[in-house]
mmCIF file of C-alpha atoms in Angstrom:
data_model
loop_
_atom_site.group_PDB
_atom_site.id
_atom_site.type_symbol
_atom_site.label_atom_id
_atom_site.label_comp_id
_atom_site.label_asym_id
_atom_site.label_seq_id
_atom_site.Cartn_x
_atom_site.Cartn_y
_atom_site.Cartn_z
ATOM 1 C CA UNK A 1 0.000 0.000 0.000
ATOM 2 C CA UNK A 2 1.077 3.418 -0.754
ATOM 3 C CA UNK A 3 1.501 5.731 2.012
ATOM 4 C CA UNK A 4 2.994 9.186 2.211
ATOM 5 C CA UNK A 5 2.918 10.790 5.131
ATOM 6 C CA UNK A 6 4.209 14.603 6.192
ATOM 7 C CA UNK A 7 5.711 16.140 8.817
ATOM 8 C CA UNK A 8 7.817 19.224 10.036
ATOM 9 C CA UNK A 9 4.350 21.541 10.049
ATOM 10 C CA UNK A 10 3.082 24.173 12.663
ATOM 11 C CA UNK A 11 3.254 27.600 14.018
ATOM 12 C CA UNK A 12 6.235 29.647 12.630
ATOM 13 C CA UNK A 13 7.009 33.319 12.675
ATOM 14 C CA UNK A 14 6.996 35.303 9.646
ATOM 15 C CA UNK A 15 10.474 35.752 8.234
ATOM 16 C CA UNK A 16 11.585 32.563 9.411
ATOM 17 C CA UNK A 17 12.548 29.282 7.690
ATOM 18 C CA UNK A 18 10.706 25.846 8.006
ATOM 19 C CA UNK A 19 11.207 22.263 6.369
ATOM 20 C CA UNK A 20 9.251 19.971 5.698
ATOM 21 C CA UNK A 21 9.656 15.984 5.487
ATOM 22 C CA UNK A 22 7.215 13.510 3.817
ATOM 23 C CA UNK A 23 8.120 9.808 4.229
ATOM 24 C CA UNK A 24 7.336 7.256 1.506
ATOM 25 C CA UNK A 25 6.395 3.706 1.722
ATOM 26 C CA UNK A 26 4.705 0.881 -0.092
ATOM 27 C CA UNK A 27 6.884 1.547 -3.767
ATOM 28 C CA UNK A 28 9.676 1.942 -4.967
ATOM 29 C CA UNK A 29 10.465 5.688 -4.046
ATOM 30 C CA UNK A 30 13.487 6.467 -6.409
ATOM 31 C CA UNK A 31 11.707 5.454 -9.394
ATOM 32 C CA UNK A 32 8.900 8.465 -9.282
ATOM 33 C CA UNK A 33 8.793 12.128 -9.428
ATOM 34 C CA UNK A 34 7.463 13.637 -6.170
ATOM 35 C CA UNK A 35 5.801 16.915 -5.718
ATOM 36 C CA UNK A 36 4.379 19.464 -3.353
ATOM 37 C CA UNK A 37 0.841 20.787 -3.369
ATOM 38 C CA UNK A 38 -0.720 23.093 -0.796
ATOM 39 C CA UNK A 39 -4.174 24.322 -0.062
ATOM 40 C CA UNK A 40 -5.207 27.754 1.250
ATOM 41 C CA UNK A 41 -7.472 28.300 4.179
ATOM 42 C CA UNK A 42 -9.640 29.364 1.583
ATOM 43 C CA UNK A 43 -9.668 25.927 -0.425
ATOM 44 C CA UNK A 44 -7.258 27.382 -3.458
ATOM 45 C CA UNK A 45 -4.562 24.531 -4.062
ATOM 46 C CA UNK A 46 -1.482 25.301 -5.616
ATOM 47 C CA UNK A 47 1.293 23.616 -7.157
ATOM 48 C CA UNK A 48 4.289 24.099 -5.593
ATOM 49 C CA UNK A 49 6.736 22.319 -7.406
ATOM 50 C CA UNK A 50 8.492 18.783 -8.165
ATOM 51 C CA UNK A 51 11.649 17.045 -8.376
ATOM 52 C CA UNK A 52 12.672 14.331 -10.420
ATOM 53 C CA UNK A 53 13.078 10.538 -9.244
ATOM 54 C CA UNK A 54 17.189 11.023 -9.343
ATOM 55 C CA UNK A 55 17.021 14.185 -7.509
ATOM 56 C CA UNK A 56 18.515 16.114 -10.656
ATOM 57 C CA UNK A 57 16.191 18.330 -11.462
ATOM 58 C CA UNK A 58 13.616 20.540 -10.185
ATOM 59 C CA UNK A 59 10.379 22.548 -11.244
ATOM 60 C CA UNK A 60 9.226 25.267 -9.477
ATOM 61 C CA UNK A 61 5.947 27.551 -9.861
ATOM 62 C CA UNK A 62 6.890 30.699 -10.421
ATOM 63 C CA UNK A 63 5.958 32.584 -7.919
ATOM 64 C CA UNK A 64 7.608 30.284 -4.979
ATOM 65 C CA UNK A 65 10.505 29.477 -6.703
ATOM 66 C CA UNK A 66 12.949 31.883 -4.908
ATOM 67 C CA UNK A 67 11.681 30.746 -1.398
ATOM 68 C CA UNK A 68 11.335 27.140 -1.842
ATOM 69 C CA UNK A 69 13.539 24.334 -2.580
ATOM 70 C CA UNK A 70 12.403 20.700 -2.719
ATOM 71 C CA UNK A 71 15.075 17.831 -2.348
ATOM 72 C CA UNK A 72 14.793 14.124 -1.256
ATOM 73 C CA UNK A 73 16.997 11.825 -0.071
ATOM 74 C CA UNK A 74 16.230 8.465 -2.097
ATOM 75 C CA UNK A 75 17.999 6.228 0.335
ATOM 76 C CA UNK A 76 15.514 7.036 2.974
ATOM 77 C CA UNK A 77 12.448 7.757 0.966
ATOM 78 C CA UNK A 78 12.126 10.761 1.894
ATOM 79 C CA UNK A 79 11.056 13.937 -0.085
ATOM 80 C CA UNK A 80 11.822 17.874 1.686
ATOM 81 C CA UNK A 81 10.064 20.975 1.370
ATOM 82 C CA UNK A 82 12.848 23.735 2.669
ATOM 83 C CA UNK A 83 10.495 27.124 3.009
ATOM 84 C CA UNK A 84 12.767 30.200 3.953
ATOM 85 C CA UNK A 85 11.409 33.658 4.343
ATOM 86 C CA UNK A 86 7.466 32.871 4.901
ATOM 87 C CA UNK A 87 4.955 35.011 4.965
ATOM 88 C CA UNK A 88 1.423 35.182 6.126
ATOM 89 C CA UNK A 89 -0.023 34.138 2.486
ATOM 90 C CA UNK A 90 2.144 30.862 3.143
ATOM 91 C CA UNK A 91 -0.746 29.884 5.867
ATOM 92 C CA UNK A 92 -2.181 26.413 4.327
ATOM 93 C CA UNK A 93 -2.063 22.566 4.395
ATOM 94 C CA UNK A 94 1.183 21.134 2.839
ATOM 95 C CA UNK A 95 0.335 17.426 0.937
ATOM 96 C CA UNK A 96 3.332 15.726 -0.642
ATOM 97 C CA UNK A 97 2.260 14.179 -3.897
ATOM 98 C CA UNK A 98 3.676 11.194 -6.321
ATOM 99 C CA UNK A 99 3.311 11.754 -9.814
ATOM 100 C CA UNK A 100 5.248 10.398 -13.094
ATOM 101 C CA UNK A 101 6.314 12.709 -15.824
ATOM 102 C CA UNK A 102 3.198 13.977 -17.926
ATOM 103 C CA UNK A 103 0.512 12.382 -14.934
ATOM 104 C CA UNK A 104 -1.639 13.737 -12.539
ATOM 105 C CA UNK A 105 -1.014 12.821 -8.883
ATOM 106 C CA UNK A 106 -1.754 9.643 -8.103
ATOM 107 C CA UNK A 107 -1.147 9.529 -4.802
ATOM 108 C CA UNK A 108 -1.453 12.390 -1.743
ATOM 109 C CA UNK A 109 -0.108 12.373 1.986
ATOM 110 C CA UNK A 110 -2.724 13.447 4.696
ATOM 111 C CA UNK A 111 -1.499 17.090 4.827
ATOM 112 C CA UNK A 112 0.684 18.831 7.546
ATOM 113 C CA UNK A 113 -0.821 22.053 8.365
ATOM 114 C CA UNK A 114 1.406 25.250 8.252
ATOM 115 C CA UNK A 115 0.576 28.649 10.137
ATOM 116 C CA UNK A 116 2.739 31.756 9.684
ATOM 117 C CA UNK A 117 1.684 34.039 11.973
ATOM 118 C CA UNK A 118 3.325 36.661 14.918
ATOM 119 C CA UNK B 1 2.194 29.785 -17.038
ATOM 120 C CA UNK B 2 -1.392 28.286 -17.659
ATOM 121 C CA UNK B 3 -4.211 29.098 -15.899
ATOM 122 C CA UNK B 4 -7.323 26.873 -15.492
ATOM 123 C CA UNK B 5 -10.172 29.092 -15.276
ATOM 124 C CA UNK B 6 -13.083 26.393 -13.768
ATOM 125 C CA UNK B 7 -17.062 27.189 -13.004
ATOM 126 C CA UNK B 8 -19.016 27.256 -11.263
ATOM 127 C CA UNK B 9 -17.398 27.582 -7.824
ATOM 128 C CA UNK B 10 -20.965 26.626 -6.269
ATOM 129 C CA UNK B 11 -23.304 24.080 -7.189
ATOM 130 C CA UNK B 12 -26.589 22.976 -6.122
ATOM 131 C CA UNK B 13 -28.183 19.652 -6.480
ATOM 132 C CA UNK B 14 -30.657 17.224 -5.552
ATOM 133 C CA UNK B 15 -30.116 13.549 -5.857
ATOM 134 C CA UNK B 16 -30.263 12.027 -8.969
ATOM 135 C CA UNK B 17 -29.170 15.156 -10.561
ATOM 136 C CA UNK B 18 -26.584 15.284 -13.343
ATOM 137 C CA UNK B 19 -23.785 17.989 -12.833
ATOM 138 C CA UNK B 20 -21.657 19.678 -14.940
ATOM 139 C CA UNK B 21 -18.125 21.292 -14.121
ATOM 140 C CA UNK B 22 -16.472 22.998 -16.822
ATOM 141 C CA UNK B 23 -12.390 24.568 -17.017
ATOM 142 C CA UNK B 24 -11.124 26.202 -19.455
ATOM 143 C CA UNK B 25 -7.299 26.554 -20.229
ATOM 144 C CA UNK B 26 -5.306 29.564 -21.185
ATOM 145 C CA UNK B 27 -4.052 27.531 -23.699
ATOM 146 C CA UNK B 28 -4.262 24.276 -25.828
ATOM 147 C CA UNK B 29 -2.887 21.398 -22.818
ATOM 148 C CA UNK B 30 -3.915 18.736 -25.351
ATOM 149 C CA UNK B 31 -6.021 16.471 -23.104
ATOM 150 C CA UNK B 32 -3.935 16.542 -20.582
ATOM 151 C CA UNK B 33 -6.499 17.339 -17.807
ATOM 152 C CA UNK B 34 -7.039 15.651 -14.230
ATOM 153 C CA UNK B 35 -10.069 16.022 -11.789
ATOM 154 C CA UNK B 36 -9.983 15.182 -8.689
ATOM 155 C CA UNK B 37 -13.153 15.039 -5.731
ATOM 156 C CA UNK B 38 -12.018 16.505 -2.092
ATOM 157 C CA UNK B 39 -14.035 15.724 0.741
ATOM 158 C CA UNK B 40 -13.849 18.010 4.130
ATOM 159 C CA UNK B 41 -10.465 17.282 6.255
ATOM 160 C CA UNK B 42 -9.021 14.865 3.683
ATOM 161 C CA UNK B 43 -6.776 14.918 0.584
ATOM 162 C CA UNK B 44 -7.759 14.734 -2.879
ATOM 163 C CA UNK B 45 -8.739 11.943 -4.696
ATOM 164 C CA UNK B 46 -8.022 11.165 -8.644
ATOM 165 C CA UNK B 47 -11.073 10.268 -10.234
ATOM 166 C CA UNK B 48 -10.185 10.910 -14.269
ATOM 167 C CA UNK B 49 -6.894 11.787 -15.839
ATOM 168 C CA UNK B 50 -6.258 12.554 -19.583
ATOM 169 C CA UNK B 51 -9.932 14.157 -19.678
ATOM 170 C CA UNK B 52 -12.000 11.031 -19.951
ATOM 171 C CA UNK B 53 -10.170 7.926 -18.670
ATOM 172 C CA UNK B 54 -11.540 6.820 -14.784
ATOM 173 C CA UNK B 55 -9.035 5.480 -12.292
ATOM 174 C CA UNK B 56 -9.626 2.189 -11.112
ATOM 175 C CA UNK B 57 -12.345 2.375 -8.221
ATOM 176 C CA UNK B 58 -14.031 5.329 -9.910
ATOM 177 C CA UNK B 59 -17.548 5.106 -10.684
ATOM 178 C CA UNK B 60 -19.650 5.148 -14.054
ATOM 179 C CA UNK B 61 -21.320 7.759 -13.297
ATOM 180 C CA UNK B 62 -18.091 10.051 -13.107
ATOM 181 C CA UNK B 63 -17.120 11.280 -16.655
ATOM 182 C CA UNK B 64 -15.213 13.839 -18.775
ATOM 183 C CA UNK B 65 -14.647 14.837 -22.553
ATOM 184 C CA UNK B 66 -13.313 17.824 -24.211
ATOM 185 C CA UNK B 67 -9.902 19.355 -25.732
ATOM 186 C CA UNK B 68 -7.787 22.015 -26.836
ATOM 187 C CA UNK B 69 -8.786 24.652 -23.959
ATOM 188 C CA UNK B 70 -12.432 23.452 -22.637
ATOM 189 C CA UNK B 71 -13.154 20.762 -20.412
ATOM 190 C CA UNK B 72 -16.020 19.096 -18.257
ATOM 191 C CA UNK B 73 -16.265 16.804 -16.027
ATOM 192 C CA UNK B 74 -19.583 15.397 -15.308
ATOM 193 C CA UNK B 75 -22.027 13.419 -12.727
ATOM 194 C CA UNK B 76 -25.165 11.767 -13.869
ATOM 195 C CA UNK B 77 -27.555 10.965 -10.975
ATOM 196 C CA UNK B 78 -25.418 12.201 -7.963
ATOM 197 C CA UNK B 79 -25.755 10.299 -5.148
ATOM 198 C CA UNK B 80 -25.374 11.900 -1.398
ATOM 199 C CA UNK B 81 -21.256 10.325 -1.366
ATOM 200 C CA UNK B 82 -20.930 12.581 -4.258
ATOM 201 C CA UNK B 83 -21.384 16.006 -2.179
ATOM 202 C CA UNK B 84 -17.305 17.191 -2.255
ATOM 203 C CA UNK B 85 -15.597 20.086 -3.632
ATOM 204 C CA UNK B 86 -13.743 19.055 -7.274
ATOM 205 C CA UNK B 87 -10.677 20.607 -8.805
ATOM 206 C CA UNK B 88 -9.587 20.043 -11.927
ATOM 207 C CA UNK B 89 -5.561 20.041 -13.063
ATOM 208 C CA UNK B 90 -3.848 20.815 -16.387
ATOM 209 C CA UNK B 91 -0.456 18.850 -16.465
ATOM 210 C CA UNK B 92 0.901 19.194 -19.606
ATOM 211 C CA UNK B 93 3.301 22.038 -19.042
ATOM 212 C CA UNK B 94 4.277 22.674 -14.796
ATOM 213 C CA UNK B 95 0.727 21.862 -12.814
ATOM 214 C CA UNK B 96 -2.274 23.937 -12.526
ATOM 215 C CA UNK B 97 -5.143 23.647 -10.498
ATOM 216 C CA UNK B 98 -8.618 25.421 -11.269
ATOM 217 C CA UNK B 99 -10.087 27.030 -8.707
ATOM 218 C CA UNK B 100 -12.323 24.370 -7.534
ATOM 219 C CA UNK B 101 -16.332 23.354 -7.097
ATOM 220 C CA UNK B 102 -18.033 23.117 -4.447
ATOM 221 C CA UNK B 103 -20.921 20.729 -4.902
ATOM 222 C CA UNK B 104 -23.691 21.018 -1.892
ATOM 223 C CA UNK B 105 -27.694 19.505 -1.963
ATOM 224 C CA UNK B 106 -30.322 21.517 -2.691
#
């Protein structure tokens, strides 16, 4: 069975740094392309951005690609969301994603929930 | 970037309804167009990718058809497990999600 499962979320200051960790289990983990997704209090999701099953290469949307930076670490099946500089808008539920090249995603974590807030 | 431009973001129905979402690309994503179903305090869940082929587990009753920069996703005779918010997702070129549907009874 196919589990992801997040971690690293909570309360966190605005201007600060926070990063995130989603585990993988139940496939084999270097052989996909992972992703991040996130949902706004108000229900908007948004693409974050992916990285390739070798680590190699990365996609970013555009308008988070300065702050964040997703990596993994294949030998423990682990993908990272590394969030620097956060603001208030960055308030919303984290889900770490599987997808192949040119597919939707498959399969979704349970969501870690992020607050930025003083 | 594309944007997915999807409507309505409210919809009303009584059982045994049929439902119709539409998005619309900013460009031609040549099929290449997910939807997904969200229930409250859970992730979402794939339900068609390429616009018209259902993931294993997905009902009948869940469909989709269109191309170059329309889509819909439909649901003939919704049943009460059906009330969810749906997205749909262009992946052809990055990822975008439209802005989502929230489907309530009437």
């Amino acid at each position: 069975e196919v589990q992801l499962v997040e971690s690293g979320g909570g309360l966190v200051q605005p201007g600060a740094s926070l990063k995130l960790s989603c585990v993988a289990s139940g496939f084999t983990f270097s052989d996909y392309w992972m992703s991040w997704v996130r949902q706004t209090p108000g229900k908007t999701m948004e693409w974050i951005g992916d990285i390739k099953y070798d680590g190699s290469y990365t996609n970013y949307a555009p308008s988070l690609k300065n702050r964040f930076t997703i990596s993994r670490d294949n030998a423990k099946s682990t993908l990272y969301l590394q969030m620097s500089n956060v603001r208030s808008e960055d308030t919303a539920t984290y889900y770490c994603t599987r997808a192949e090249w040119l597919s939707p995603f498959d399969y979704w974590g349970q969501g870690v929930m992020v607050t930025v807030s003083s | 970037d594309i944007q997915m431009t999807q409507s309505p973001p409210s919809l009303s129905a009584s059982l045994g309804d049929k439902v119709t979402i539409t998005c619309q690309a900013s460009q031609n994503i040549n099929k290449y167009i997910a939807w997904y179903q969200q229930k409250p305090g859970k992730a979402p869940r794939l339900l068609i990718r390429y616009t018209s082929t259902l993931e294993s587990g997905t009902p009948s009753r869940f469909s989709g058809s269109g191309s170059g920069r329309d889509y819909s996703f439909s649901i003939s005779n919704v049943e009460s497990e059906d009330i969810a918010s749906y997205y749909c997702l262009q992946y052809v070129n990055l990822r975008t999600f439209g802005g989502g549907t929230k489907l309530e009874l009437k």
